[in-house]
């Protein structure tokens, strides 16, 4: 399976600021995804990061709040913009596709724990 | 849309007890089914999976069988250890690079 790293691993931010989270994979992958895990909750898909085109957002998530970049097949960023305390969550990237080891399995990064004051 | 329902937790067991965590799904077609585990302070790790009906996924003593007739994928382990304490997530989907739908997660605590 692919090795996935995320930066930063955690951060404490002030209300109204923005944070960019990086996701790096050690091999080329077709699909990359961004999830949010609110405290004590399950995972919710934010968007699918598409290489060379705009991300595909799920219902309830918009590009202005969560802009995503995918410049190549091994890297993606998620920005959480104009943060409020409700954005305090763990943000996880995942990868799927042939290079992840299986065409239908997703593997997850270690997550970024964000606290907004 | 797809949905996944897990048994409510938390589940508290003594070491060497038998574990069952129920999971049922609603989906169009025949999704792949997964169990992921999240240890304290860590990301999600794939525990096991099954891609078609009657498949049994197994890993680290955990097992789950894809039951199409009952749309279920219950997780079992015959003898749990303290180190199994974690949050367990059932998920469905993944076909054709598709997204995963997660259950709400079940917290498992195993006491010595």
PDB file of N, CA and C in Angstrom, chain A residues 25-97:
ATOM      1  N   UNK A  25       2.074  11.567  -1.152  1.00  0.00           N
ATOM      2  CA  UNK A  25       2.052  10.112  -1.302  1.00  0.00           C
ATOM      3  C   UNK A  25       3.368   9.679  -1.939  1.00  0.00           C
ATOM      4  N   UNK A  26       3.827   8.498  -1.576  1.00  0.00           N
ATOM      5  CA  UNK A  26       5.142   8.059  -2.061  1.00  0.00           C
ATOM      6  C   UNK A  26       5.085   7.408  -3.436  1.00  0.00           C
ATOM      7  N   UNK A  27       3.907   7.360  -4.050  1.00  0.00           N
ATOM      8  CA  UNK A  27       3.779   6.806  -5.388  1.00  0.00           C
ATOM      9  C   UNK A  27       2.594   7.473  -6.081  1.00  0.00           C
ATOM     10  N   UNK A  28       2.549   7.371  -7.382  1.00  0.00           N
ATOM     11  CA  UNK A  28       1.459   8.021  -8.115  1.00  0.00           C
ATOM     12  C   UNK A  28       0.143   7.301  -7.858  1.00  0.00           C
ATOM     13  N   UNK A  29      -0.892   8.065  -7.611  1.00  0.00           N
ATOM     14  CA  UNK A  29      -2.211   7.508  -7.352  1.00  0.00           C
ATOM     15  C   UNK A  29      -3.241   8.222  -8.211  1.00  0.00           C
ATOM     16  N   UNK A  30      -4.267   7.491  -8.566  1.00  0.00           N
ATOM     17  CA  UNK A  30      -5.301   8.069  -9.412  1.00  0.00           C
ATOM     18  C   UNK A  30      -6.193   9.021  -8.633  1.00  0.00           C
ATOM     19  N   UNK A  31      -6.680   8.541  -7.493  1.00  0.00           N
ATOM     20  CA  UNK A  31      -7.684   9.302  -6.750  1.00  0.00           C
ATOM     21  C   UNK A  31      -7.134   9.728  -5.392  1.00  0.00           C
ATOM     22  N   UNK A  32      -7.423  10.958  -5.035  1.00  0.00           N
ATOM     23  CA  UNK A  32      -7.147  11.445  -3.684  1.00  0.00           C
ATOM     24  C   UNK A  32      -8.418  12.080  -3.150  1.00  0.00           C
ATOM     25  N   UNK A  33      -8.651  11.869  -1.850  1.00  0.00           N
ATOM     26  CA  UNK A  33      -9.871  12.347  -1.214  1.00  0.00           C
ATOM     27  C   UNK A  33      -9.518  13.096   0.064  1.00  0.00           C
ATOM     28  N   UNK A  34     -10.387  14.035   0.432  1.00  0.00           N
ATOM     29  CA  UNK A  34     -10.252  14.740   1.710  1.00  0.00           C
ATOM     30  C   UNK A  34     -11.501  14.509   2.554  1.00  0.00           C
ATOM     31  N   UNK A  35     -11.268  14.119   3.829  1.00  0.00           N
ATOM     32  CA  UNK A  35     -12.353  13.843   4.760  1.00  0.00           C
ATOM     33  C   UNK A  35     -12.214  14.753   5.985  1.00  0.00           C
ATOM     34  N   UNK A  36     -13.334  14.963   6.637  1.00  0.00           N
ATOM     35  CA  UNK A  36     -13.352  15.647   7.923  1.00  0.00           C
ATOM     36  C   UNK A  36     -13.931  14.708   8.978  1.00  0.00           C
ATOM     37  N   UNK A  37     -13.315  14.706  10.141  1.00  0.00           N
ATOM     38  CA  UNK A  37     -13.807  13.929  11.277  1.00  0.00           C
ATOM     39  C   UNK A  37     -13.968  14.872  12.452  1.00  0.00           C
ATOM     40  N   UNK A  38     -15.196  15.285  12.683  1.00  0.00           N
ATOM     41  CA  UNK A  38     -15.460  16.163  13.817  1.00  0.00           C
ATOM     42  C   UNK A  38     -15.362  15.386  15.112  1.00  0.00           C
ATOM     43  N   UNK A  39     -15.115  16.087  16.237  1.00  0.00           N
ATOM     44  CA  UNK A  39     -14.860  15.389  17.509  1.00  0.00           C
ATOM     45  C   UNK A  39     -15.923  14.349  17.835  1.00  0.00           C
ATOM     46  N   UNK A  40     -15.484  13.122  18.044  1.00  0.00           N
ATOM     47  CA  UNK A  40     -16.378  12.045  18.417  1.00  0.00           C
ATOM     48  C   UNK A  40     -17.297  11.572  17.312  1.00  0.00           C
ATOM     49  N   UNK A  41     -17.042  12.005  16.092  1.00  0.00           N
ATOM     50  CA  UNK A  41     -17.932  11.678  14.978  1.00  0.00           C
ATOM     51  C   UNK A  41     -17.241  10.773  13.960  1.00  0.00           C
ATOM     52  N   UNK A  42     -18.012  10.372  12.968  1.00  0.00           N
ATOM     53  CA  UNK A  42     -17.469   9.564  11.885  1.00  0.00           C
ATOM     54  C   UNK A  42     -16.833  10.456  10.838  1.00  0.00           C
ATOM     55  N   UNK A  43     -16.416   9.862   9.756  1.00  0.00           N
ATOM     56  CA  UNK A  43     -15.771  10.601   8.681  1.00  0.00           C
ATOM     57  C   UNK A  43     -16.801  11.061   7.665  1.00  0.00           C
ATOM     58  N   UNK A  44     -16.608  12.287   7.196  1.00  0.00           N
ATOM     59  CA  UNK A  44     -17.454  12.848   6.155  1.00  0.00           C
ATOM     60  C   UNK A  44     -16.569  13.287   5.005  1.00  0.00           C
ATOM     61  N   UNK A  45     -16.907  12.857   3.800  1.00  0.00           N
ATOM     62  CA  UNK A  45     -16.128  13.231   2.633  1.00  0.00           C
ATOM     63  C   UNK A  45     -16.360  14.699   2.295  1.00  0.00           C
ATOM     64  N   UNK A  46     -15.259  15.443   2.169  1.00  0.00           N
ATOM     65  CA  UNK A  46     -15.347  16.840   1.756  1.00  0.00           C
ATOM     66  C   UNK A  46     -15.352  16.932   0.247  1.00  0.00           C
ATOM     67  N   UNK A  47     -14.351  16.299  -0.386  1.00  0.00           N
ATOM     68  CA  UNK A  47     -14.218  16.425  -1.837  1.00  0.00           C
ATOM     69  C   UNK A  47     -13.249  15.394  -2.373  1.00  0.00           C
ATOM     70  N   UNK A  48     -13.342  15.167  -3.662  1.00  0.00           N
ATOM     71  CA  UNK A  48     -12.386  14.364  -4.398  1.00  0.00           C
ATOM     72  C   UNK A  48     -11.445  15.311  -5.126  1.00  0.00           C
ATOM     73  N   UNK A  49     -10.157  15.131  -4.906  1.00  0.00           N
ATOM     74  CA  UNK A  49      -9.162  15.997  -5.535  1.00  0.00           C
ATOM     75  C   UNK A  49      -8.781  15.413  -6.890  1.00  0.00           C
ATOM     76  N   UNK A  50      -9.066  16.129  -7.947  1.00  0.00           N
ATOM     77  CA  UNK A  50      -8.830  15.652  -9.297  1.00  0.00           C
ATOM     78  C   UNK A  50      -7.566  16.289  -9.855  1.00  0.00           C
ATOM     79  N   UNK A  51      -6.702  15.484 -10.399  1.00  0.00           N
ATOM     80  CA  UNK A  51      -5.467  16.009 -10.959  1.00  0.00           C
ATOM     81  C   UNK A  51      -5.752  16.740 -12.248  1.00  0.00           C
ATOM     82  N   UNK A  52      -5.348  17.997 -12.306  1.00  0.00           N
ATOM     83  CA  UNK A  52      -5.499  18.779 -13.522  1.00  0.00           C
ATOM     84  C   UNK A  52      -6.853  19.424 -13.718  1.00  0.00           C
ATOM     85  N   UNK A  53      -7.742  19.286 -12.758  1.00  0.00           N
ATOM     86  CA  UNK A  53      -9.051  19.931 -12.870  1.00  0.00           C
ATOM     87  C   UNK A  53      -9.562  20.275 -11.477  1.00  0.00           C
ATOM     88  N   UNK A  54     -10.691  20.955 -11.442  1.00  0.00           N
ATOM     89  CA  UNK A  54     -11.241  21.358 -10.136  1.00  0.00           C
ATOM     90  C   UNK A  54     -11.683  20.145  -9.330  1.00  0.00           C
ATOM     91  N   UNK A  55     -11.623  20.289  -8.024  1.00  0.00           N
ATOM     92  CA  UNK A  55     -12.087  19.230  -7.129  1.00  0.00           C
ATOM     93  C   UNK A  55     -13.598  19.078  -7.232  1.00  0.00           C
ATOM     94  N   UNK A  56     -14.062  17.888  -6.890  1.00  0.00           N
ATOM     95  CA  UNK A  56     -15.499  17.589  -6.865  1.00  0.00           C
ATOM     96  C   UNK A  56     -15.956  17.589  -5.421  1.00  0.00           C
ATOM     97  N   UNK A  57     -16.824  18.536  -5.061  1.00  0.00           N
ATOM     98  CA  UNK A  57     -17.233  18.730  -3.674  1.00  0.00           C
ATOM     99  C   UNK A  57     -18.536  17.992  -3.365  1.00  0.00           C
ATOM    100  N   UNK A  58     -18.617  17.505  -2.131  1.00  0.00           N
ATOM    101  CA  UNK A  58     -19.837  16.870  -1.655  1.00  0.00           C
ATOM    102  C   UNK A  58     -20.816  17.936  -1.185  1.00  0.00           C
ATOM    103  N   UNK A  59     -22.055  17.507  -1.059  1.00  0.00           N
ATOM    104  CA  UNK A  59     -23.095  18.419  -0.603  1.00  0.00           C
ATOM    105  C   UNK A  59     -22.737  18.987   0.765  1.00  0.00           C
ATOM    106  N   UNK A  60     -22.849  20.286   0.896  1.00  0.00           N
ATOM    107  CA  UNK A  60     -22.551  20.944   2.158  1.00  0.00           C
ATOM    108  C   UNK A  60     -21.145  21.513   2.233  1.00  0.00           C
ATOM    109  N   UNK A  61     -20.329  21.250   1.246  1.00  0.00           N
ATOM    110  CA  UNK A  61     -18.959  21.766   1.220  1.00  0.00           C
ATOM    111  C   UNK A  61     -18.762  22.580  -0.066  1.00  0.00           C
ATOM    112  N   UNK A  62     -18.112  23.744   0.060  1.00  0.00           N
ATOM    113  CA  UNK A  62     -17.941  24.632  -1.090  1.00  0.00           C
ATOM    114  C   UNK A  62     -16.482  25.018  -1.256  1.00  0.00           C
ATOM    115  N   UNK A  63     -16.150  25.360  -2.488  1.00  0.00           N
ATOM    116  CA  UNK A  63     -14.763  25.653  -2.847  1.00  0.00           C
ATOM    117  C   UNK A  63     -14.228  26.875  -2.124  1.00  0.00           C
ATOM    118  N   UNK A  64     -15.072  27.860  -1.880  1.00  0.00           N
ATOM    119  CA  UNK A  64     -14.600  29.070  -1.218  1.00  0.00           C
ATOM    120  C   UNK A  64     -14.136  28.784   0.204  1.00  0.00           C
ATOM    121  N   UNK A  65     -14.749  27.842   0.849  1.00  0.00           N
ATOM    122  CA  UNK A  65     -14.405  27.490   2.229  1.00  0.00           C
ATOM    123  C   UNK A  65     -13.265  26.466   2.273  1.00  0.00           C
ATOM    124  N   UNK A  66     -13.256  25.543   1.329  1.00  0.00           N
ATOM    125  CA  UNK A  66     -12.269  24.453   1.331  1.00  0.00           C
ATOM    126  C   UNK A  66     -11.601  24.334  -0.039  1.00  0.00           C
ATOM    127  N   UNK A  67     -10.823  25.329  -0.456  1.00  0.00           N
ATOM    128  CA  UNK A  67     -10.137  25.190  -1.742  1.00  0.00           C
ATOM    129  C   UNK A  67      -9.126  24.054  -1.713  1.00  0.00           C
ATOM    130  N   UNK A  68      -9.062  23.325  -2.813  1.00  0.00           N
ATOM    131  CA  UNK A  68      -8.205  22.145  -2.927  1.00  0.00           C
ATOM    132  C   UNK A  68      -7.350  22.278  -4.176  1.00  0.00           C
ATOM    133  N   UNK A  69      -6.091  21.891  -4.051  1.00  0.00           N
ATOM    134  CA  UNK A  69      -5.226  21.814  -5.220  1.00  0.00           C
ATOM    135  C   UNK A  69      -4.740  20.386  -5.404  1.00  0.00           C
ATOM    136  N   UNK A  70      -4.464  20.028  -6.644  1.00  0.00           N
ATOM    137  CA  UNK A  70      -3.918  18.695  -6.959  1.00  0.00           C
ATOM    138  C   UNK A  70      -2.995  18.882  -8.164  1.00  0.00           C
ATOM    139  N   UNK A  71      -1.799  19.394  -7.933  1.00  0.00           N
ATOM    140  CA  UNK A  71      -0.916  19.724  -9.060  1.00  0.00           C
ATOM    141  C   UNK A  71      -0.324  18.512  -9.772  1.00  0.00           C
ATOM    142  N   UNK A  72      -0.250  17.372  -9.092  1.00  0.00           N
ATOM    143  CA  UNK A  72       0.302  16.172  -9.719  1.00  0.00           C
ATOM    144  C   UNK A  72      -0.298  14.928  -9.063  1.00  0.00           C
ATOM    145  N   UNK A  73       0.222  13.769  -9.430  1.00  0.00           N
ATOM    146  CA  UNK A  73      -0.385  12.507  -8.975  1.00  0.00           C
ATOM    147  C   UNK A  73       0.099  12.063  -7.598  1.00  0.00           C
ATOM    148  N   UNK A  74       0.943  12.851  -6.937  1.00  0.00           N
ATOM    149  CA  UNK A  74       1.441  12.447  -5.621  1.00  0.00           C
ATOM    150  C   UNK A  74       1.176  13.487  -4.532  1.00  0.00           C
ATOM    151  N   UNK A  75       0.514  14.581  -4.840  1.00  0.00           N
ATOM    152  CA  UNK A  75       0.421  15.683  -3.889  1.00  0.00           C
ATOM    153  C   UNK A  75      -0.916  16.402  -4.001  1.00  0.00           C
ATOM    154  N   UNK A  76      -1.443  16.811  -2.829  1.00  0.00           N
ATOM    155  CA  UNK A  76      -2.658  17.614  -2.808  1.00  0.00           C
ATOM    156  C   UNK A  76      -2.638  18.494  -1.569  1.00  0.00           C
ATOM    157  N   UNK A  77      -3.326  19.618  -1.641  1.00  0.00           N
ATOM    158  CA  UNK A  77      -3.507  20.468  -0.466  1.00  0.00           C
ATOM    159  C   UNK A  77      -4.976  20.764  -0.264  1.00  0.00           C
ATOM    160  N   UNK A  78      -5.344  20.919   0.996  1.00  0.00           N
ATOM    161  CA  UNK A  78      -6.676  21.363   1.405  1.00  0.00           C
ATOM    162  C   UNK A  78      -6.485  22.605   2.258  1.00  0.00           C
ATOM    163  N   UNK A  79      -7.163  23.687   1.918  1.00  0.00           N
ATOM    164  CA  UNK A  79      -7.132  24.894   2.740  1.00  0.00           C
ATOM    165  C   UNK A  79      -8.461  25.039   3.461  1.00  0.00           C
ATOM    166  N   UNK A  80      -8.399  25.293   4.748  1.00  0.00           N
ATOM    167  CA  UNK A  80      -9.589  25.621   5.522  1.00  0.00           C
ATOM    168  C   UNK A  80      -9.574  27.136   5.701  1.00  0.00           C
ATOM    169  N   UNK A  81     -10.532  27.820   5.092  1.00  0.00           N
ATOM    170  CA  UNK A  81     -10.502  29.279   5.010  1.00  0.00           C
ATOM    171  C   UNK A  81     -11.397  29.920   6.051  1.00  0.00           C
ATOM    172  N   UNK A  82     -10.997  31.129   6.468  1.00  0.00           N
ATOM    173  CA  UNK A  82     -11.826  31.930   7.372  1.00  0.00           C
ATOM    174  C   UNK A  82     -12.391  31.050   8.490  1.00  0.00           C
ATOM    175  N   UNK A  83     -11.498  30.477   9.256  1.00  0.00           N
ATOM    176  CA  UNK A  83     -11.877  29.441  10.215  1.00  0.00           C
ATOM    177  C   UNK A  83     -12.705  29.959  11.385  1.00  0.00           C
ATOM    178  N   UNK A  84     -13.572  29.093  11.862  1.00  0.00           N
ATOM    179  CA  UNK A  84     -14.341  29.327  13.085  1.00  0.00           C
ATOM    180  C   UNK A  84     -14.159  28.098  13.984  1.00  0.00           C
ATOM    181  N   UNK A  85     -14.536  28.206  15.251  1.00  0.00           N
ATOM    182  CA  UNK A  85     -14.377  27.042  16.149  1.00  0.00           C
ATOM    183  C   UNK A  85     -15.080  25.786  15.640  1.00  0.00           C
ATOM    184  N   UNK A  86     -16.127  25.942  14.836  1.00  0.00           N
ATOM    185  CA  UNK A  86     -16.831  24.779  14.281  1.00  0.00           C
ATOM    186  C   UNK A  86     -15.978  23.984  13.292  1.00  0.00           C
ATOM    187  N   UNK A  87     -14.890  24.578  12.835  1.00  0.00           N
ATOM    188  CA  UNK A  87     -13.988  23.879  11.913  1.00  0.00           C
ATOM    189  C   UNK A  87     -12.984  22.991  12.652  1.00  0.00           C
ATOM    190  N   UNK A  88     -12.999  23.030  13.966  1.00  0.00           N
ATOM    191  CA  UNK A  88     -12.105  22.173  14.745  1.00  0.00           C
ATOM    192  C   UNK A  88     -12.454  20.716  14.473  1.00  0.00           C
ATOM    193  N   UNK A  89     -11.510  20.000  13.893  1.00  0.00           N
ATOM    194  CA  UNK A  89     -11.741  18.626  13.447  1.00  0.00           C
ATOM    195  C   UNK A  89     -10.404  17.980  13.150  1.00  0.00           C
ATOM    196  N   UNK A  90     -10.457  16.708  12.819  1.00  0.00           N
ATOM    197  CA  UNK A  90      -9.326  16.034  12.196  1.00  0.00           C
ATOM    198  C   UNK A  90      -9.609  15.983  10.695  1.00  0.00           C
ATOM    199  N   UNK A  91      -8.629  16.399   9.911  1.00  0.00           N
ATOM    200  CA  UNK A  91      -8.761  16.370   8.452  1.00  0.00           C
ATOM    201  C   UNK A  91      -7.832  15.281   7.920  1.00  0.00           C
ATOM    202  N   UNK A  92      -8.406  14.388   7.134  1.00  0.00           N
ATOM    203  CA  UNK A  92      -7.643  13.243   6.634  1.00  0.00           C
ATOM    204  C   UNK A  92      -7.677  13.203   5.117  1.00  0.00           C
ATOM    205  N   UNK A  93      -6.528  12.900   4.538  1.00  0.00           N
ATOM    206  CA  UNK A  93      -6.527  12.610   3.112  1.00  0.00           C
ATOM    207  C   UNK A  93      -6.456  11.098   2.931  1.00  0.00           C
ATOM    208  N   UNK A  94      -6.988  10.642   1.824  1.00  0.00           N
ATOM    209  CA  UNK A  94      -6.903   9.223   1.502  1.00  0.00           C
ATOM    210  C   UNK A  94      -6.606   9.084   0.020  1.00  0.00           C
ATOM    211  N   UNK A  95      -6.100   7.913  -0.343  1.00  0.00           N
ATOM    212  CA  UNK A  95      -5.776   7.652  -1.737  1.00  0.00           C
ATOM    213  C   UNK A  95      -6.401   6.339  -2.149  1.00  0.00           C
ATOM    214  N   UNK A  96      -6.754   6.265  -3.415  1.00  0.00           N
ATOM    215  CA  UNK A  96      -7.306   5.032  -3.976  1.00  0.00           C
ATOM    216  C   UNK A  96      -6.823   4.883  -5.398  1.00  0.00           C
ATOM    217  N   UNK A  97      -6.941   3.697  -5.939  1.00  0.00           N
ATOM    218  CA  UNK A  97      -6.479   3.488  -7.299  1.00  0.00           C
ATOM    219  C   UNK A  97      -5.357   2.483  -7.322  1.00  0.00           C
TER     220      UNK A  97
END
